[in-house]
Amino acid sequence: MSLFDEEPRRKIVHDIGQDLSLLSVAELDERIVQLRSEIKRLEEERSRKGDSKVAAEALFR
């Protein structure tokens, strides 16, 4: 297998509020997928923190 068979995946950085006019439809779709994934990750973390808070409050009652 050659080193040139696959291009390395570049990490896309999205800045909230950035100009989107120069992005292609494919680039917009890729960012939407990544942002939805990040939203899911944030919601899961918020849920874990909420569960920890409820457990701590129950412990100290």
CSV table of C-alpha atoms in Angstrom, one decimal:
chain,number,residue,atom,x,y,z
A,1,MET,CA,0.0,0.0,0.0
A,2,SER,CA,1.4,3.3,-1.0
A,3,LEU,CA,1.5,6.4,1.2
A,4,PHE,CA,-0.4,8.3,-1.4
A,5,ASP,CA,-3.4,5.9,-1.6
A,6,GLU,CA,-5.5,7.9,0.8
A,7,GLU,CA,-5.5,11.6,1.6
A,8,PRO,CA,-5.3,12.3,5.3
A,9,ARG,CA,-8.7,13.5,6.7
A,10,ARG,CA,-8.5,17.2,7.4
A,11,LYS,CA,-10.3,18.4,10.5
A,12,ILE,CA,-12.9,20.9,9.8
A,13,VAL,CA,-13.2,23.8,12.2
A,14,HIS,CA,-16.5,25.7,12.2
A,15,ASP,CA,-16.7,29.1,13.7
A,16,ILE,CA,-20.1,30.1,14.9
A,17,GLY,CA,-21.3,33.1,12.7
A,18,GLN,CA,-18.7,32.7,10.0
A,19,ASP,CA,-19.4,33.6,6.4
A,20,LEU,CA,-20.9,30.5,4.7
A,21,SER,CA,-21.1,31.9,1.2
A,22,LEU,CA,-17.8,30.4,0.0
A,23,LEU,CA,-18.7,26.8,1.2
A,24,SER,CA,-20.0,24.2,-1.2
A,25,VAL,CA,-23.1,22.2,-0.6
A,26,ALA,CA,-21.0,19.2,0.3
A,27,GLU,CA,-19.0,21.2,2.8
A,28,LEU,CA,-22.2,22.6,4.4
A,29,ASP,CA,-23.6,19.0,4.6
A,30,GLU,CA,-20.4,17.8,6.3
A,31,ARG,CA,-20.5,20.6,8.8
A,32,ILE,CA,-24.2,19.9,9.6
A,33,VAL,CA,-23.3,16.3,10.3
A,34,GLN,CA,-20.4,17.3,12.6
A,35,LEU,CA,-22.4,20.0,14.4
A,36,ARG,CA,-25.3,17.5,15.0
A,37,SER,CA,-22.8,15.0,16.4
A,38,GLU,CA,-21.4,17.7,18.7
A,39,ILE,CA,-24.9,18.7,19.9
A,40,LYS,CA,-25.6,15.1,20.7
A,41,ARG,CA,-22.3,14.9,22.7
A,42,LEU,CA,-23.1,18.1,24.6
A,43,GLU,CA,-26.6,16.9,25.4
A,44,GLU,CA,-25.2,13.6,26.7
A,45,GLU,CA,-22.7,15.4,28.9
A,46,ARG,CA,-25.4,17.7,30.2
A,47,SER,CA,-27.6,14.7,31.1
A,48,ARG,CA,-24.7,13.0,32.9
A,49,LYS,CA,-24.1,16.1,34.9
A,50,GLY,CA,-27.8,16.4,35.7
A,51,ASP,CA,-27.8,12.8,36.9
A,52,SER,CA,-24.8,13.4,39.1
A,53,LYS,CA,-26.5,16.5,40.6
A,54,VAL,CA,-29.7,14.6,41.4
A,55,ALA,CA,-27.7,11.8,43.0
A,56,ALA,CA,-25.7,14.2,45.1
A,57,GLU,CA,-28.9,16.0,46.3
A,58,ALA,CA,-30.5,12.7,47.2
A,59,LEU,CA,-27.4,11.8,49.2
A,60,PHE,CA,-27.5,14.9,51.3
A,61,ARG,CA,-31.2,14.9,52.1
